[in-house]
Amino acid sequence: MSLKKWFGSGATEIHCPLCGSAESRPTGGFTRYSQLRQALAGVPEWLEAHASGAGIPDIPAEVRQLVGDPEMPALDEGADPEHRRCAKCKTLLPPQFWRGGPASSLAMTVAGTAGHGKTTWLMSVLTPPRRSRYSIIGFNEHHSVQPYNYVEPYTIDMLDREFRTAIPFLLMGCTISYADMLIDVRTLDVKGETFQTDLPEVSRRVERHLTARRGGGAMLIVERFTANEADRAATIAQTYLRLSHGIRTRQKRGDVLWKAVVWTFLDQAQWRPEGETWLRGAVREVAPFLRLAADIPRYDTPGLEELYDQLRADDDLALRQLLVGVRDASLDAPAIEALAALLFRLQLLYSAYVARRRVNRLEYFYAGDGRQYVRICQELAKQLYLQWDAPIGGVGTMLTGGNADEDWQVIPCGRMADTTGPPESVWNDQIVIEAVARVGAR
């Protein structure tokens, strides 16, 4: 398909980023996963589109005990208007890929090195708990995320149960509701290993996905915090940097191209004495930070409100001093880890504060002091990430030096475990907030 047909005036928008087809067909009802798995193994077009030459893995026994043999939209064509498959490669397309209507459109690609928490984080975005204790704005009748239930050849429920797939390309969809705004988010989830084994095909699918329809897109790289140097996401970073320049030239006026590193598992960073040494030499208001570092803040922390007020992001208060100090510093690895642990505590403090005060999270972020606090934490994450990444020259090379691209964000993430249930993602609604901000500003 020529670029003229893709992007020319009046061109048909592409539905399927995996094969480039602009046509889709209604499905013919439902079938069980076991039957669909066998049927797809005999469709070479589907296997090629998903780069799944090794076939489709079965459900692990521990996951099958939880989900059974779930129903999936059938492979054959029919008259079911809610579920459609690509007319060319037979891929199941979430409705966010093909439907029109009043919703704004946003394409999102997500990639990350194996073991860096990409699927865990992505599930917290697509299927957020309705009453997350560690969110920024929370989810309620004024602000919600509704996912499409299927991620062929799986279901959202299977992936949400910690099932890790070997399929290189997965299509996901969700719809964000905020006030009177609807945003259809179509997501291409890319297995990180494919950036090393089949880079041209990865680039082609990502580029097609981000430019095939109006509205713009997001390029997200998930990286896990670790105290050890490793080959993280350098190949992914280089590919995204090259693609971002080409994609910008093909966007229409008003489209957005948003790029971010999602820095996960900051909860694994440990506070160290080197952090206190650095703070005492770099920050004037050091006492509240040392108090915060001494204990992980919870809802029953004594003096919680006073501590939060001391750190609040006014020009003369401590949080901005910390940001300026880190921005001007040259930190060694122990100090970076200590300050990453402190950053995670700052995120927990915010969530504990709004819960303790029983304020409306949505109003506090948009009309109170919340947005400034969150933005400074994100900028602090970016400055720490640059120094953490410097020894290997990975994603951070896109933010500094000759390849500098100042549009890149760093989104700090982590998980908080309580005795009452499984770990909850902290500030998991950051991506939703950013999507609303960018699409709403068009």
Coordinates of C-alpha atoms in Angstrom, one line a residue:
M1 CA 0.0 0.0 0.0
S2 CA 1.5 3.4 -1.0
L3 CA 2.0 6.2 1.4
K4 CA -0.2 8.4 -0.8
K5 CA -3.1 6.0 -0.2
W6 CA -2.3 5.9 3.5
F7 CA -2.0 9.6 4.1
G8 CA -3.4 11.5 1.2
S9 CA -6.6 13.5 1.4
G10 CA -9.6 11.4 1.6
A11 CA -7.5 8.2 2.1
T12 CA -9.1 5.2 3.8
E13 CA -7.8 4.8 7.3
I14 CA -6.1 1.6 8.2
H15 CA -7.7 -0.7 10.7
C16 CA -5.1 -3.4 11.1
P17 CA -1.5 -2.2 11.9
L18 CA -0.2 -5.7 11.6
C19 CA -0.9 -6.2 7.9
G20 CA -2.0 -2.8 6.7
S21 CA -5.6 -3.8 5.7
A22 CA -8.3 -1.1 5.8
E23 CA -11.1 -3.7 5.8
S24 CA -12.7 -5.7 8.6
R25 CA -15.5 -8.2 8.8
P26 CA -18.0 -9.1 11.6
T27 CA -17.3 -12.3 13.4
G28 CA -19.6 -15.3 13.7
G29 CA -20.3 -15.7 17.4
F30 CA -18.0 -17.3 19.9
T31 CA -15.7 -20.3 20.4
R32 CA -13.6 -21.6 23.2
Y33 CA -9.9 -20.7 23.5
S34 CA -8.8 -24.2 22.9
Q35 CA -10.7 -24.4 19.6
L36 CA -9.6 -20.9 18.5
R37 CA -6.0 -21.7 19.3
Q38 CA -6.1 -24.8 17.0
A39 CA -7.9 -22.9 14.3
L40 CA -5.4 -19.9 14.3
A41 CA -2.5 -22.3 14.0
G42 CA -3.8 -23.2 10.5
V43 CA -4.1 -19.6 9.3
P44 CA -0.7 -18.5 7.9
E45 CA -1.8 -14.9 7.4
W46 CA -2.6 -14.6 11.1
L47 CA 0.7 -16.2 12.1
E48 CA 2.7 -13.9 9.8
A49 CA 0.9 -10.8 10.9
H50 CA 1.7 -11.6 14.6
A51 CA 5.2 -12.9 13.8
S52 CA 4.2 -16.1 15.5
G53 CA 6.0 -18.8 13.5
A54 CA 6.5 -20.8 16.7
G55 CA 2.8 -21.2 17.1
I56 CA 0.4 -20.2 19.9
P57 CA 1.2 -21.4 23.5
D58 CA -1.5 -23.1 25.5
I59 CA -2.7 -21.6 28.8
P60 CA -0.4 -22.6 31.7
A61 CA -2.1 -24.9 34.2
E62 CA -2.0 -22.4 37.1
V63 CA -3.8 -19.8 34.9
R64 CA -6.3 -22.4 33.5
Q65 CA -7.4 -23.1 37.1
L66 CA -8.5 -19.5 37.3
V67 CA -9.9 -18.8 33.9
G68 CA -10.9 -22.2 32.6
D69 CA -11.3 -22.4 28.8
P70 CA -12.7 -18.9 28.1
E71 CA -14.9 -17.9 25.2
M72 CA -13.4 -15.9 22.3
P73 CA -14.9 -14.2 19.2
A74 CA -15.0 -16.9 16.5
L75 CA -12.6 -17.0 13.5
D76 CA -15.3 -17.3 10.9
E77 CA -17.3 -14.4 9.5
G78 CA -20.8 -13.8 10.7
A79 CA -23.2 -11.1 11.8
D80 CA -21.9 -10.1 15.2
P81 CA -21.5 -6.3 15.0
E82 CA -19.6 -5.9 18.2
H83 CA -16.6 -7.9 17.1
R84 CA -14.7 -7.7 13.9
R85 CA -11.7 -9.4 12.3
C86 CA -9.2 -8.0 9.7
A87 CA -10.4 -9.0 6.3
K88 CA -6.8 -9.9 5.2
C89 CA -5.0 -11.5 8.2
K90 CA -8.0 -12.5 10.3
T91 CA -6.7 -10.7 13.4
L92 CA -9.4 -9.8 16.0
L93 CA -9.5 -6.0 16.0
P94 CA -10.7 -4.2 19.2
P95 CA -13.4 -1.7 18.4
Q96 CA -11.1 1.2 19.1
F97 CA -9.2 0.2 15.9
W98 CA -12.2 0.5 13.5
R99 CA -15.2 2.3 14.9
G100 CA -16.1 5.9 14.3
G101 CA -18.4 8.1 16.4
P102 CA -17.8 10.9 18.9
A103 CA -14.7 9.5 20.6
S104 CA -11.3 11.0 20.0
S105 CA -8.6 8.6 18.8
L106 CA -5.2 7.9 20.3
A107 CA -2.7 5.2 19.2
M108 CA -0.3 3.8 21.8
T109 CA 2.7 1.5 21.4
V110 CA 4.2 -0.1 24.4
A111 CA 7.5 -2.0 24.4
G112 CA 10.0 -3.2 27.0
T113 CA 12.7 -5.7 27.7
A114 CA 11.7 -9.1 29.0
G115 CA 11.2 -9.1 32.8
H116 CA 10.9 -5.3 33.1
G117 CA 7.2 -5.4 34.2
K118 CA 5.6 -4.2 30.9
T119 CA 2.5 -6.5 31.1
T120 CA 2.0 -5.9 34.9
W121 CA 2.1 -2.1 34.3
L122 CA -0.1 -2.2 31.2
M123 CA -2.8 -4.3 33.0
S124 CA -2.9 -1.7 35.8
V125 CA -3.7 0.9 33.1
L126 CA -6.2 -1.1 31.1
T127 CA -8.0 -2.7 34.1
P128 CA -7.5 -0.2 37.0
P129 CA -9.2 -1.0 40.3
R130 CA -12.2 1.2 40.7
R131 CA -11.1 2.4 44.1
S132 CA -7.3 2.3 44.0
R133 CA -5.8 3.6 47.2
Y134 CA -2.6 4.7 45.4
S135 CA -4.0 6.7 42.5
I136 CA -3.6 10.4 41.7
I137 CA -7.2 11.1 40.7
G138 CA -8.9 7.8 41.1
F139 CA -11.7 6.3 38.9
N140 CA -15.3 7.1 39.4
E141 CA -18.4 8.0 37.4
H142 CA -16.7 11.1 36.1
H143 CA -13.4 9.4 35.1
S144 CA -13.2 5.7 34.1
V145 CA -11.4 3.3 31.8
Q146 CA -13.3 0.6 30.0
P147 CA -11.1 -2.1 28.3
Y148 CA -12.0 -4.4 25.4
N149 CA -12.2 -7.8 26.9
Y150 CA -10.1 -9.6 24.3
V151 CA -6.4 -9.5 23.4
E152 CA -6.2 -12.2 20.7
P153 CA -5.3 -14.9 21.2
Y154 CA -6.1 -14.3 24.9
T155 CA -8.5 -12.4 27.1
I156 CA -7.7 -9.3 29.2
D157 CA -8.6 -11.5 32.2
M158 CA -5.9 -14.1 31.3
L159 CA -3.2 -11.4 31.1
D160 CA -4.5 -9.8 34.3
R161 CA -3.9 -13.1 36.0
E162 CA -0.1 -12.8 35.5
F163 CA -0.1 -14.9 32.3
R164 CA 2.9 -14.0 30.2
T165 CA 2.6 -14.6 26.5
A166 CA 5.2 -15.3 23.8
I167 CA 3.2 -13.6 21.0
P168 CA 5.3 -10.7 19.6
F169 CA 2.5 -8.4 18.7
L170 CA -0.8 -8.0 20.6
L171 CA -3.6 -5.5 19.9
M172 CA -5.5 -4.1 22.9
G173 CA -8.2 -1.4 23.2
C174 CA -9.7 0.7 25.9
T175 CA -11.9 3.8 26.1
I176 CA -11.3 6.6 28.6
S177 CA -14.2 8.6 29.8
Y178 CA -13.5 12.0 31.4
A179 CA -16.2 14.6 31.9
D180 CA -17.9 14.9 28.5
M181 CA -14.9 13.5 26.6
L182 CA -14.4 10.0 25.2
I183 CA -10.9 8.7 24.0
D184 CA -10.6 5.5 22.1
V185 CA -7.1 4.2 22.8
R186 CA -5.8 1.5 20.5
T187 CA -2.7 -0.2 21.8
L188 CA 0.0 -2.2 20.1
D189 CA 1.9 -4.2 22.7
V190 CA 5.3 -5.2 21.3
K191 CA 7.5 -7.9 22.8
G192 CA 10.9 -6.4 23.4
E193 CA 13.0 -9.2 21.9
T194 CA 11.6 -8.5 18.4
F195 CA 13.6 -5.3 18.3
Q196 CA 16.7 -7.5 18.1
T197 CA 15.4 -10.3 15.9
D198 CA 13.2 -8.6 13.3
L199 CA 13.8 -4.8 13.5
P200 CA 12.4 -3.9 10.0
E201 CA 9.1 -5.6 10.7
V202 CA 8.8 -4.1 14.1
S203 CA 9.4 -0.6 12.7
R204 CA 6.9 -1.1 9.9
R205 CA 4.1 -2.2 12.3
V206 CA 4.8 0.6 14.8
E207 CA 5.0 3.3 12.1
R208 CA 1.8 2.0 10.5
H209 CA 0.0 1.9 13.9
L210 CA 0.9 5.5 14.9
T211 CA 0.1 7.1 11.5
A212 CA -2.7 5.1 10.0
R213 CA -5.5 7.2 11.5
R214 CA -6.0 10.8 12.6
G215 CA -5.5 11.8 16.3
G216 CA -1.9 11.1 17.1
G217 CA -0.1 8.5 19.2
A218 CA 2.2 7.6 22.1
M219 CA 5.5 5.8 22.1
L220 CA 6.1 4.2 25.5
I221 CA 9.1 2.2 26.7
V222 CA 8.8 0.3 30.0
E223 CA 12.1 0.0 32.0
R224 CA 12.5 -1.7 35.4
F225 CA 14.6 -0.1 38.1
T226 CA 17.6 -2.2 39.1
A227 CA 20.7 -1.4 41.0
N228 CA 22.8 -3.5 38.5
E229 CA 23.9 -2.3 35.1
A230 CA 22.5 -4.3 32.2
D231 CA 21.5 -4.1 28.6
R232 CA 18.2 -2.6 29.1
A233 CA 16.2 -1.0 26.3
A234 CA 18.9 0.5 24.1
T235 CA 17.7 -1.1 20.8
I236 CA 14.1 -0.1 21.5
A237 CA 15.2 3.4 22.3
Q238 CA 17.2 3.8 19.1
T239 CA 14.3 2.5 17.0
Y240 CA 11.8 4.8 18.6
L241 CA 14.1 7.8 18.2
R242 CA 14.5 7.1 14.5
L243 CA 10.8 6.5 14.0
S244 CA 9.7 9.6 15.9
H245 CA 11.3 11.9 13.4
G246 CA 9.6 10.1 10.4
I247 CA 6.3 10.0 12.1
R248 CA 6.2 13.7 12.9
T249 CA 6.6 14.5 9.2
R250 CA 3.5 12.4 8.4
Q251 CA 1.2 13.8 11.1
K252 CA -1.6 16.1 10.3
R253 CA -2.1 19.5 12.0
G254 CA -3.4 18.9 15.5
D255 CA -2.1 15.4 15.9
V256 CA 0.1 14.6 18.9
L257 CA 3.1 12.4 19.3
W258 CA 3.7 11.8 22.9
K259 CA 6.8 9.8 24.1
A260 CA 7.6 8.5 27.5
V261 CA 9.7 6.1 29.5
V262 CA 7.7 4.2 32.1
W263 CA 10.2 3.6 35.0
T264 CA 8.7 0.7 36.9
F265 CA 9.4 -1.1 40.2
L266 CA 10.8 1.9 42.0
D267 CA 9.6 0.2 45.1
Q268 CA 12.6 -2.1 44.8
A269 CA 15.0 0.8 45.3
Q270 CA 16.5 0.9 48.8
W271 CA 17.2 3.9 51.0
R272 CA 20.9 4.2 51.6
P273 CA 23.2 6.4 53.9
E274 CA 24.6 8.0 50.7
G275 CA 21.2 9.6 50.2
E276 CA 21.3 11.3 53.6
T277 CA 24.9 12.5 52.9
W278 CA 23.9 14.0 49.6
L279 CA 20.7 15.6 51.0
R280 CA 22.6 17.4 53.8
G281 CA 25.0 18.9 51.3
A282 CA 22.5 19.8 48.6
V283 CA 19.1 20.7 50.1
R284 CA 18.5 23.5 52.6
E285 CA 15.2 22.0 54.0
V286 CA 16.6 18.5 54.7
A287 CA 14.5 17.5 57.8
P288 CA 11.3 16.5 56.0
F289 CA 13.1 14.4 53.5
L290 CA 15.0 12.5 56.2
R291 CA 11.8 11.9 58.1
L292 CA 10.2 10.6 54.9
A293 CA 13.2 8.3 54.2
A294 CA 13.0 6.8 57.7
D295 CA 9.7 5.2 57.1
I296 CA 7.3 4.4 54.2
P297 CA 4.3 6.7 54.6
R298 CA 0.9 5.1 55.2
Y299 CA -2.5 6.5 55.9
D300 CA -2.0 6.4 59.7
T301 CA 1.5 8.1 59.7
P302 CA 1.6 10.6 62.5
G303 CA 1.9 14.2 61.3
L304 CA 1.1 13.2 57.7
E305 CA -0.5 16.5 56.7
E306 CA 2.4 18.6 58.3
L307 CA 5.0 16.5 56.4
Y308 CA 3.2 16.9 53.1
D309 CA 2.8 20.7 53.6
Q310 CA 6.5 21.0 54.3
L311 CA 7.3 19.3 51.0
R312 CA 4.6 20.9 48.8
A313 CA 5.8 22.3 45.5
D314 CA 5.8 26.0 46.2
D315 CA 8.9 27.9 45.1
D316 CA 10.4 28.3 48.5
L317 CA 9.6 24.8 49.9
A318 CA 11.6 21.6 50.0
L319 CA 10.3 19.6 47.0
R320 CA 11.5 22.2 44.5
Q321 CA 14.9 22.4 46.3
L322 CA 15.3 18.7 45.8
L323 CA 14.5 18.9 42.1
V324 CA 17.0 21.7 41.6
G325 CA 19.7 19.9 43.5
V326 CA 19.3 16.6 41.5
R327 CA 19.3 18.5 38.2
D328 CA 22.6 20.1 39.1
A329 CA 24.2 17.0 40.6
S330 CA 26.5 14.3 39.5
L331 CA 25.3 11.3 41.5
D332 CA 26.9 7.9 42.0
A333 CA 24.9 4.7 41.9
P334 CA 24.2 4.4 45.7
A335 CA 22.9 8.0 45.8
I336 CA 20.7 7.4 42.7
E337 CA 19.1 4.4 44.3
A338 CA 18.5 6.2 47.6
L339 CA 16.9 9.1 45.8
A340 CA 14.8 6.8 43.7
A341 CA 13.5 5.2 46.9
L342 CA 12.8 8.7 48.2
L343 CA 10.9 9.5 45.0
F344 CA 8.7 6.4 45.6
R345 CA 8.0 7.6 49.1
L346 CA 7.0 11.0 47.8
Q347 CA 4.4 9.3 45.6
L348 CA 3.0 7.3 48.5
L349 CA 2.9 10.4 50.6
Y350 CA 0.7 12.1 48.0
S351 CA -1.8 9.2 47.9
A352 CA -1.8 8.9 51.7
Y353 CA -2.4 12.7 52.1
V354 CA -5.5 12.9 49.8
A355 CA -6.9 9.7 51.4
R356 CA -6.3 11.0 54.9
R357 CA -7.9 14.4 54.1
R358 CA -10.8 12.7 52.3
V359 CA -10.5 15.3 49.5
N360 CA -11.9 14.7 46.1
R361 CA -8.9 13.3 44.2
L362 CA -10.0 14.6 40.8
E363 CA -10.7 18.1 42.1
Y364 CA -7.5 18.2 44.1
F365 CA -5.4 17.4 41.1
Y366 CA -7.1 19.7 38.6
A367 CA -8.1 22.6 40.9
G368 CA -5.8 22.3 43.9
D369 CA -2.1 21.7 44.5
G370 CA -2.0 18.2 43.2
R371 CA -0.9 18.8 39.6
Q372 CA 2.1 20.8 40.6
Y373 CA 3.3 18.2 43.1
V374 CA 2.9 15.4 40.5
R375 CA 4.6 17.3 37.8
I376 CA 7.7 18.0 40.0
C377 CA 7.8 14.3 40.9
Q378 CA 7.8 13.4 37.2
E379 CA 10.5 15.9 36.5
L380 CA 12.5 14.5 39.4
A381 CA 12.1 11.0 38.0
K382 CA 13.4 12.3 34.6
Q383 CA 16.5 13.8 36.2
L384 CA 17.2 10.7 38.2
Y385 CA 16.6 8.4 35.3
L386 CA 19.1 10.3 33.1
Q387 CA 21.9 9.6 35.6
W388 CA 20.8 6.0 36.3
D389 CA 20.8 5.3 32.5
A390 CA 24.0 7.1 31.8
P391 CA 26.5 4.2 32.2
I392 CA 24.8 2.1 29.5
G393 CA 23.6 4.9 27.2
G394 CA 20.2 3.5 26.7
V395 CA 16.9 5.4 26.5
G396 CA 18.6 8.4 28.2
T397 CA 20.5 9.1 25.1
M398 CA 17.3 10.4 23.6
L399 CA 17.0 13.1 26.3
T400 CA 20.5 14.5 26.2
G401 CA 23.4 15.2 23.9
G402 CA 23.2 15.3 20.1
N403 CA 20.1 13.1 20.0
A404 CA 18.3 15.2 22.5
D405 CA 14.5 15.1 22.3
E406 CA 13.0 17.1 25.0
D407 CA 9.5 15.8 24.4
W408 CA 10.3 12.6 26.2
Q409 CA 8.8 12.2 29.7
V410 CA 9.7 9.8 32.5
I411 CA 6.7 8.3 34.3
P412 CA 7.7 6.9 37.8
C413 CA 5.9 3.8 38.8
G414 CA 6.0 1.2 41.6
R415 CA 3.9 -1.3 43.5
M416 CA 2.7 -1.2 47.1
A417 CA 2.0 -4.4 49.0
D418 CA -0.4 -4.5 51.9
T419 CA -1.6 -7.3 54.1
T420 CA -5.1 -6.9 52.8
G421 CA -4.5 -8.0 49.2
P422 CA -2.1 -8.3 46.3
P423 CA 0.2 -5.4 45.4
E424 CA -1.4 -2.3 44.0
S425 CA 0.3 -0.1 41.3
V426 CA 1.1 3.3 42.6
W427 CA 0.0 6.3 40.5
N428 CA -1.2 3.8 37.8
D429 CA -3.5 6.5 36.4
Q430 CA -0.7 8.8 35.2
I431 CA -1.0 7.5 31.6
V432 CA -4.8 8.2 31.6
I433 CA -4.2 11.7 32.9
E434 CA -1.6 12.4 30.2
A435 CA -3.8 11.0 27.5
V436 CA -6.7 13.3 28.5
A437 CA -4.3 16.3 28.7
R438 CA -3.0 15.7 25.2
V439 CA -6.1 14.8 23.4
G440 CA -8.1 17.5 25.2
A441 CA -5.6 20.1 24.0
R442 CA -6.1 19.5 20.3

